[in-house]
Amino acid sequence: MDIDLNGNRCEGIYAAMDIGEIKPVKVIMLTSVTGDDIILDSFTAGAVDYVNKENYKEIPLIMKRAFCAPTYTNTLINEFSRQFKGTHQ
């Protein structure tokens, strides 16, 4: 998902958030926009990864990683569950 849709900066972030509310999908943000705040907003909106357009050759690896590796959210949920079970046994 491009962060800059239709010339509107950050519209892709809002679109990723809206899509995630409808159906859980793995969104990879693709953009030329840089900045820690944009990257953080992308992950907050549900993106599983982020790639700068200059690094487009990394897209196949990033896609493979997104579909073969657990998402950050899944990792956090699993860790929380493990810790919760450990304190409530």
Short mmCIF file of C-alpha atoms in Angstrom, two decimals:
data_model
loop_
_atom_site.label_atom_id
_atom_site.label_comp_id
_atom_site.label_asym_id
_atom_site.label_seq_id
_atom_site.Cartn_x
_atom_site.Cartn_y
_atom_site.Cartn_z
CA MET A 1 0.00 0.00 0.00
CA ASP A 2 1.45 3.33 -0.99
CA ILE A 3 1.33 5.84 1.85
CA ASP A 4 0.81 8.72 -0.59
CA LEU A 5 -2.40 7.79 -2.43
CA ASN A 6 -3.84 10.22 -4.97
CA GLY A 7 -1.31 12.85 -3.93
CA ASN A 8 -2.70 12.93 -0.39
CA ARG A 9 0.09 12.36 2.10
CA CYS A 10 -0.75 9.62 4.59
CA GLU A 11 -4.00 8.61 2.87
CA GLY A 12 -2.56 5.10 2.48
CA ILE A 13 -2.19 4.87 6.25
CA TYR A 14 -5.88 5.66 6.69
CA ALA A 15 -6.77 3.18 3.95
CA ALA A 16 -4.72 0.44 5.64
CA MET A 17 -6.51 1.14 8.91
CA ASP A 18 -9.94 1.01 7.24
CA ILE A 19 -9.12 -2.22 5.41
CA GLY A 20 -7.87 -3.82 8.62
CA GLU A 21 -11.18 -3.03 10.32
CA ILE A 22 -13.08 -4.85 7.57
CA LYS A 23 -10.84 -7.88 7.17
CA PRO A 24 -7.52 -8.89 8.70
CA VAL A 25 -4.92 -8.63 5.94
CA LYS A 26 -1.17 -8.21 5.86
CA VAL A 27 -0.37 -4.74 4.58
CA ILE A 28 3.12 -3.76 3.49
CA MET A 29 3.60 -0.03 3.16
CA LEU A 30 5.50 1.10 0.05
CA THR A 31 6.50 4.72 -0.16
CA SER A 32 9.07 7.39 -0.84
CA VAL A 33 7.92 9.24 2.28
CA THR A 34 10.40 8.96 5.13
CA GLY A 35 10.30 9.85 8.77
CA ASP A 36 9.97 7.95 12.00
CA ASP A 37 6.48 9.33 12.60
CA ILE A 38 5.26 8.01 9.23
CA ILE A 39 6.76 4.58 9.89
CA LEU A 40 5.23 4.46 13.37
CA ASP A 41 1.84 5.55 12.00
CA SER A 42 2.07 2.80 9.37
CA PHE A 43 2.60 0.09 11.98
CA THR A 44 -0.06 1.59 14.23
CA ALA A 45 -2.48 1.37 11.29
CA GLY A 46 -1.76 -2.35 11.01
CA ALA A 47 1.08 -2.61 8.52
CA VAL A 48 3.30 -5.66 8.97
CA ASP A 49 6.27 -4.10 7.18
CA TYR A 50 7.50 -0.97 5.45
CA VAL A 51 9.68 -0.51 2.38
CA ASN A 52 11.01 2.60 0.72
CA LYS A 53 10.44 2.77 -3.05
CA GLU A 54 14.20 3.10 -3.56
CA ASN A 55 14.51 -0.41 -2.12
CA TYR A 56 11.88 -1.96 -4.40
CA LYS A 57 14.13 -4.96 -5.07
CA GLU A 58 13.49 -6.04 -1.46
CA ILE A 59 9.74 -6.43 -2.06
CA PRO A 60 9.82 -10.21 -2.78
CA LEU A 61 11.78 -10.86 0.42
CA ILE A 62 9.50 -8.59 2.44
CA MET A 63 6.41 -10.32 1.04
CA LYS A 64 7.84 -13.73 1.88
CA ARG A 65 8.70 -12.57 5.37
CA ALA A 66 5.20 -11.15 5.85
CA PHE A 67 3.50 -14.40 4.92
CA CYS A 68 5.96 -16.88 6.45
CA ALA A 69 6.82 -15.18 9.72
CA PRO A 70 4.40 -14.35 12.49
CA THR A 71 3.35 -10.72 12.59
CA TYR A 72 4.56 -8.40 15.30
CA THR A 73 1.05 -8.39 16.70
CA ASN A 74 0.93 -12.19 16.85
CA THR A 75 4.31 -12.24 18.54
CA LEU A 76 3.16 -9.72 21.15
CA ILE A 77 -0.11 -11.57 21.77
CA ASN A 78 1.70 -14.89 22.17
CA GLU A 79 4.22 -13.36 24.57
CA PHE A 80 1.47 -11.69 26.62
CA SER A 81 -0.47 -14.96 26.78
CA ARG A 82 2.64 -16.85 27.90
CA GLN A 83 3.36 -14.31 30.64
CA PHE A 84 -0.29 -14.18 31.73
CA LYS A 85 -0.50 -17.97 32.01
CA GLY A 86 2.75 -18.01 33.98
CA THR A 87 1.41 -15.60 36.58
CA HIS A 88 -2.00 -17.28 36.90
CA GLN A 89 -1.10 -20.92 37.47
#
